[in-house]
Coordinates of C-alpha atoms in Angstrom, one line a residue:
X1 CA -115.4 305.0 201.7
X2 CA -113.3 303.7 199.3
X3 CA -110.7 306.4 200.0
X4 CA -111.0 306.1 203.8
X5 CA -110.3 302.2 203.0
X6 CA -107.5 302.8 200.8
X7 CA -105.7 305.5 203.4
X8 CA -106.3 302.6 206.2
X9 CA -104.6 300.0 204.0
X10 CA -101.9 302.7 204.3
X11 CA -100.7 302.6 207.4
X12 CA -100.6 298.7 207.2
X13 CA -98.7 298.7 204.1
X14 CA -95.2 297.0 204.3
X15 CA -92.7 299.5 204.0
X16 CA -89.5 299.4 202.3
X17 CA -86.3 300.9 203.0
X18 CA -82.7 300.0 201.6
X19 CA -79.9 301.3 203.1
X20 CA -76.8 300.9 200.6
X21 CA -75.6 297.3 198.7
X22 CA -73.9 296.0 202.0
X23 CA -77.3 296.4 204.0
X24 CA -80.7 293.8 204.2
X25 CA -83.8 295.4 202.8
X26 CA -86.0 295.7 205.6
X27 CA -90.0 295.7 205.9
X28 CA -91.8 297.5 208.7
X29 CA -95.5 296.3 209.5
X30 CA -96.8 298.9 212.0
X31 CA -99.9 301.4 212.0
X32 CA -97.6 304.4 212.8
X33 CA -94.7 304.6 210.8
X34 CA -92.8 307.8 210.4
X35 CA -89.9 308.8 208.2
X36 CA -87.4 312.0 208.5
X37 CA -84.4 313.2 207.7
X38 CA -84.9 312.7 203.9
X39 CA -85.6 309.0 204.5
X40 CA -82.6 308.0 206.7
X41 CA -84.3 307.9 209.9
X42 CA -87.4 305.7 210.1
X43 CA -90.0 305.5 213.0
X44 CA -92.2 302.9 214.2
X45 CA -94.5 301.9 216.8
X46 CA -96.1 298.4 217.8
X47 CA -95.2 296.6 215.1
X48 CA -93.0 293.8 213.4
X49 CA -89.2 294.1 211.2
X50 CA -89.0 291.7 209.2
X51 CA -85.6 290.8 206.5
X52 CA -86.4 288.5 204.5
X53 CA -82.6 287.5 203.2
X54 CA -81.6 286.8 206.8
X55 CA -85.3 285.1 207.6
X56 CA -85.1 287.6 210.8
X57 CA -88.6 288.9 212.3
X58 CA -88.5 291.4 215.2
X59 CA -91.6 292.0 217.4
X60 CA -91.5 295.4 219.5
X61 CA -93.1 298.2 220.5
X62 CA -90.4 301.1 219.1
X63 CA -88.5 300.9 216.2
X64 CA -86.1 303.4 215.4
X65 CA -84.1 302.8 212.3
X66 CA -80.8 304.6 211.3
X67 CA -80.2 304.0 207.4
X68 CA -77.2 305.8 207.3
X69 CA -75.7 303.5 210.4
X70 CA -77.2 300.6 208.8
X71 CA -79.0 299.9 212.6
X72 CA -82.0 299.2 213.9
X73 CA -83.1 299.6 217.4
X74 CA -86.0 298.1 219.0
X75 CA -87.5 298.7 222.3
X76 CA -89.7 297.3 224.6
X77 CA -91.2 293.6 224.7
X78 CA -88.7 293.0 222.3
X79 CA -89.3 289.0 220.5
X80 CA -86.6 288.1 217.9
X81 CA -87.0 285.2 216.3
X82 CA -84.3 284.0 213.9
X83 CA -85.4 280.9 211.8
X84 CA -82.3 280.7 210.0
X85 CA -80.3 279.4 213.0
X86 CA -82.9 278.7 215.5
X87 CA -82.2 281.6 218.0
X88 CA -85.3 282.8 219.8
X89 CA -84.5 286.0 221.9
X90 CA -86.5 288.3 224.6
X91 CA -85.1 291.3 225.3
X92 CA -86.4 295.4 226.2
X93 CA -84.1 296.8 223.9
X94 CA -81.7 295.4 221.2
X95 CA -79.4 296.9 218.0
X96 CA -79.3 294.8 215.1
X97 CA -76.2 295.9 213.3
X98 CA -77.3 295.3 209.3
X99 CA -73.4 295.6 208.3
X100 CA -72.2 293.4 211.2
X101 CA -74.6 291.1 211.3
X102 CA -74.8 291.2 215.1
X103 CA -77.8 291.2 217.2
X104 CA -76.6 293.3 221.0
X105 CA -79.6 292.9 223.4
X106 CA -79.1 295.7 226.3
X107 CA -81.0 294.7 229.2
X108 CA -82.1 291.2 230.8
X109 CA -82.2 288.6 228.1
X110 CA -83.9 285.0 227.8
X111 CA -82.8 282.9 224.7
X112 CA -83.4 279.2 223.6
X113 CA -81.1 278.0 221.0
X114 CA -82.7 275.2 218.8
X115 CA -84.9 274.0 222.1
X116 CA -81.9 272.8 223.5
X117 CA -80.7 275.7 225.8
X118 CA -82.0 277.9 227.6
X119 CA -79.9 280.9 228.3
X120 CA -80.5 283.9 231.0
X121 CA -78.2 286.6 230.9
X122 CA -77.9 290.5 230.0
X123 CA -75.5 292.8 227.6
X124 CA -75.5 289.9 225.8
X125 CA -73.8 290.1 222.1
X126 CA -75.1 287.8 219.8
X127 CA -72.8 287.6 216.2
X128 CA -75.2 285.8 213.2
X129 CA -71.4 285.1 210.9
X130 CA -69.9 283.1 213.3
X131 CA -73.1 282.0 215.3
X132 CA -71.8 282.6 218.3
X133 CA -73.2 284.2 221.9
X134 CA -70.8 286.1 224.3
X135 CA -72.0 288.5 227.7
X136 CA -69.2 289.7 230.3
X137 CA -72.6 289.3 233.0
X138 CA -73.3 286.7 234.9
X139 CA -75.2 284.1 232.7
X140 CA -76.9 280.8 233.3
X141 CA -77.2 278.1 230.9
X142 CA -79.8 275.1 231.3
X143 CA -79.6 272.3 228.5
X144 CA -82.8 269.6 227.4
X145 CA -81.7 267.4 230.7
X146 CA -81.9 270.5 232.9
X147 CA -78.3 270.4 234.1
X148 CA -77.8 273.8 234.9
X149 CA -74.2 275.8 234.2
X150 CA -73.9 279.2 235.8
X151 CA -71.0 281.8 234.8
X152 CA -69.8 283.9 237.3
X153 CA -67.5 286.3 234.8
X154 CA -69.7 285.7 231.6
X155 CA -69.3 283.5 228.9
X156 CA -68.5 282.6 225.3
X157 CA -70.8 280.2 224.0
X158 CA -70.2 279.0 220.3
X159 CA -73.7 277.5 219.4
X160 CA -72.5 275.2 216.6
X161 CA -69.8 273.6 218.2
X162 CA -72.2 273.6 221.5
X163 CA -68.7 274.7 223.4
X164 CA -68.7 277.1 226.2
X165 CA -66.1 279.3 227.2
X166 CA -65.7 280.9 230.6
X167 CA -63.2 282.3 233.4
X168 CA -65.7 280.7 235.9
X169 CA -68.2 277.8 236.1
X170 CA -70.4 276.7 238.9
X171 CA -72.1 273.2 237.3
X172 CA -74.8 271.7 239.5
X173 CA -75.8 268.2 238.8
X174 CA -78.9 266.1 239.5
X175 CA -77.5 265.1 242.7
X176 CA -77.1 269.0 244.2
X177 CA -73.8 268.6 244.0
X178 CA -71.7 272.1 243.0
X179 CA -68.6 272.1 240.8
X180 CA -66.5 275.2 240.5
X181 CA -64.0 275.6 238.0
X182 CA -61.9 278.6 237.0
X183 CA -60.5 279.5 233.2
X184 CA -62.7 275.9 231.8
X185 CA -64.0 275.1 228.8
X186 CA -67.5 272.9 228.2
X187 CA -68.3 270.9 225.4
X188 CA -71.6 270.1 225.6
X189 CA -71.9 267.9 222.6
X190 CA -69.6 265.2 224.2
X191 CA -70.5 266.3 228.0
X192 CA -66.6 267.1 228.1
X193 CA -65.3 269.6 230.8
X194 CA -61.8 270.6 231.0
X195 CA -60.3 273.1 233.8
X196 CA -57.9 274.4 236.5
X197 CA -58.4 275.4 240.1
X198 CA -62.0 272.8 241.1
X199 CA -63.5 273.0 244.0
X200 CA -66.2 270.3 244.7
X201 CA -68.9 270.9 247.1
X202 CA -70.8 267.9 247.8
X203 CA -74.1 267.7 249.0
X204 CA -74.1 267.2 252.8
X205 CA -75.7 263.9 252.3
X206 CA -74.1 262.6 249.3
X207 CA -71.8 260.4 251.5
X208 CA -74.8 259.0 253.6
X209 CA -74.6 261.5 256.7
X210 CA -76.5 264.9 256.6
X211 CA -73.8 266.2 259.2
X212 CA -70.9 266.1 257.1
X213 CA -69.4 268.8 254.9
X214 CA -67.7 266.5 251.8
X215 CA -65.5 268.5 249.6
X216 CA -63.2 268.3 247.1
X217 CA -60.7 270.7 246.1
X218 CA -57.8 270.0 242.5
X219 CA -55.2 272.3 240.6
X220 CA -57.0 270.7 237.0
X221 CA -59.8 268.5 236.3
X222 CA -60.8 266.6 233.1
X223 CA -64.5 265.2 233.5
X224 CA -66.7 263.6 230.5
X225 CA -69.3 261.0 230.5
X226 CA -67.7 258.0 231.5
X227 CA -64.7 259.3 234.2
X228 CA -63.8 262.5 236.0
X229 CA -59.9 263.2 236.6
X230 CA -59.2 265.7 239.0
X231 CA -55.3 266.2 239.7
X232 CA -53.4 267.5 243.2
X233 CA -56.4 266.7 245.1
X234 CA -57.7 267.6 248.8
X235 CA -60.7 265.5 250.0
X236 CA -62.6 264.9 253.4
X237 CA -65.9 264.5 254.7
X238 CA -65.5 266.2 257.9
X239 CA -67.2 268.9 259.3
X240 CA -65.0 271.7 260.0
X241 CA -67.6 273.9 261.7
X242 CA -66.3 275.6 264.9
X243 CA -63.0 273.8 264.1
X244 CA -59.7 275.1 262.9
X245 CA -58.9 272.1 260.8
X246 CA -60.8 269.2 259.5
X247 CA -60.3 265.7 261.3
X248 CA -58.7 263.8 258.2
X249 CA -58.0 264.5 254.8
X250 CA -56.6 262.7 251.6
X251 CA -53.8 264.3 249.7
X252 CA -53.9 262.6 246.4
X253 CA -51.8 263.5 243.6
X254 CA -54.7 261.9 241.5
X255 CA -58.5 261.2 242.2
X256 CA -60.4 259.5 239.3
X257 CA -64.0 258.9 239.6
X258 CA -64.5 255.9 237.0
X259 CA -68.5 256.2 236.5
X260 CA -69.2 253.1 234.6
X261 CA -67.0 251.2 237.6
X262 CA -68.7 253.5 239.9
X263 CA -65.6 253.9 241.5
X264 CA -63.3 256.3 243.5
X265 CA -59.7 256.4 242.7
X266 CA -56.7 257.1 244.3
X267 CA -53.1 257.6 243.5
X268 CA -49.8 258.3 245.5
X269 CA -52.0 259.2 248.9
X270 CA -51.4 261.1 252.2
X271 CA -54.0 260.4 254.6
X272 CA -53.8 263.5 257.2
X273 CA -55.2 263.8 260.7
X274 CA -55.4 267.1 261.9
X275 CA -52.8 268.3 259.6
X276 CA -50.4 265.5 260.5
X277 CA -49.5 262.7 257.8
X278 CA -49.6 259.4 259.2
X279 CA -49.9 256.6 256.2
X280 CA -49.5 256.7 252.3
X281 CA -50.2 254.3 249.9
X282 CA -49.8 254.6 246.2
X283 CA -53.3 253.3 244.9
X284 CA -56.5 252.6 246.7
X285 CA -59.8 252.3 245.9
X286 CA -64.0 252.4 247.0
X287 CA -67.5 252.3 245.7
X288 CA -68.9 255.6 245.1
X289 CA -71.7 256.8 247.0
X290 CA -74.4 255.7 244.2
X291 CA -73.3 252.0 245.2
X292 CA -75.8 250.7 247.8
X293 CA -73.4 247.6 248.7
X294 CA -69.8 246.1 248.0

């Protein structure tokens, strides 16, 4: 009995493996564990990696660890959890590069950064030095007041700094209306967007009229908490459907949305009907849509 006890402790024991003086000693806690290739290749089923100097844990159901590459791969119902910079990630397979110090998840991937974002995404490349995510896939990014950021052509996302990187961003705010906004950069920290080419598509009632199509299109917009600046601006509510041109249309060569005012601003306008310019004026003003009366 005592044997049979001792060869069942066994399989539960902690193993240790070090790679070289560059590398993280890592401890595998599974009840199959086998090792080859005169200790460099190391399998493992159902279990949990742990590295203690980088306070990593890795759930999975395959481990396959290279010593001589310094990597570890894990597959299937993959959980890391890294407590050292509050990185939670769900994977079906990722590499953890021991040398790099890089996490690359190759599949779909969910991860919450310090319970502040949530990130979906896939191929996503994840490097511990610098802190810092980056996926060429199309990635969504929802933050603790469930604005919601989607990246068309991926992303760079440098977690401290909370600053976003991306060649396209689609923002959708409380309101349902969409921003677009090419080659931009998002500082969440501050709430700070900066960018070129915008589009704006409005809710269809945002303006008070189901039936209308309000949009807004800039060469470069600046937008934080208290005012938006959008510059070389197109806007209109009309409907264009079945039409070849809209109605009317402002050509402004600046539009500033002053949110504590709750005011629209305009500066050196063109007001258009069907394509023709009939007035300008070089400032003018209204309430925005969130005030009732004025």
């Amino acid at each position: 009995m005592k044997i049979k006890y001792l060869l069942s402790y066994f399989f539960f024991l902690l193993v240790l493996i070090t790679s070289n003086s560059k590398a993280d000693r890592i401890f595998f806690d599974s009840k199959n564990i086998k090792i080859e290739n005169d200790g460099n290749m190391i399998f493992a089923t159902k279990g949990i990696a742990k590295i203690p100097s980088n306070n990593l844990l890795i759930e999975g159901d395959k481990f396959i660890y290279n010593k001589e590459l310094s990597e570890l791969i894990v597959i299937d119902d993959v959980k890391y959890f890294d407590n050292e910079n509050k990185i939670f990630i769900k994977s079906d397979k990722i590499i953890y590069n021991e040398i790099d110090n890089t996490i690359f998840s190759k599949s779909r991937t969910y991860i919450v950064s310090d319970d502040n974002y949530k990130i979906n995404s896939s191929d996503v490349l994840y490097n511990r030095n610098i802190n810092k995510i980056s996926s060429n896939e199309v990635t969504t990014v929802t933050d603790i007041n469930k604005n919601k950021f989607l990246f068309n052509k991926g992303l760079n996302f440098e977690l401290s700094n909370e600053i976003i990187s991306s060649k396209e961003i689609v923002v959708t705010d409380k309101n349902l209306n969409n921003y677009f906004f090419e080659n931009s950069k998002i500082n969440l920290k501050i709430n700070e967007i900066i960018g070129k080419e915008v589009f704006v598509d409005f809710n269809d009632a945002f303006f008070g009229n189901k039936n209308n199509d309000p949009v807004l299109k800039g060469k470069s917009v600046t937008s934080n908490n208290e005012k938006t600046k959008i510059y070389k601006t197109v806007f209109s509510t009309c409907n264009i459907e079945n039409k070849n041109c809209r109605g009317w249309e402002l050509n402004s060569d600046e539009f500033k949305h002053d949110k504590v005012k709750k005011i629209f601003e305009y500066k050196n306008t063109w007001l258009k009907i069907f394509d023709y310019k009939v007035f300008f004026t070089p400032y003018f003003n209204h309430p925005d849509p969130s005030v009732k009366r004025k």
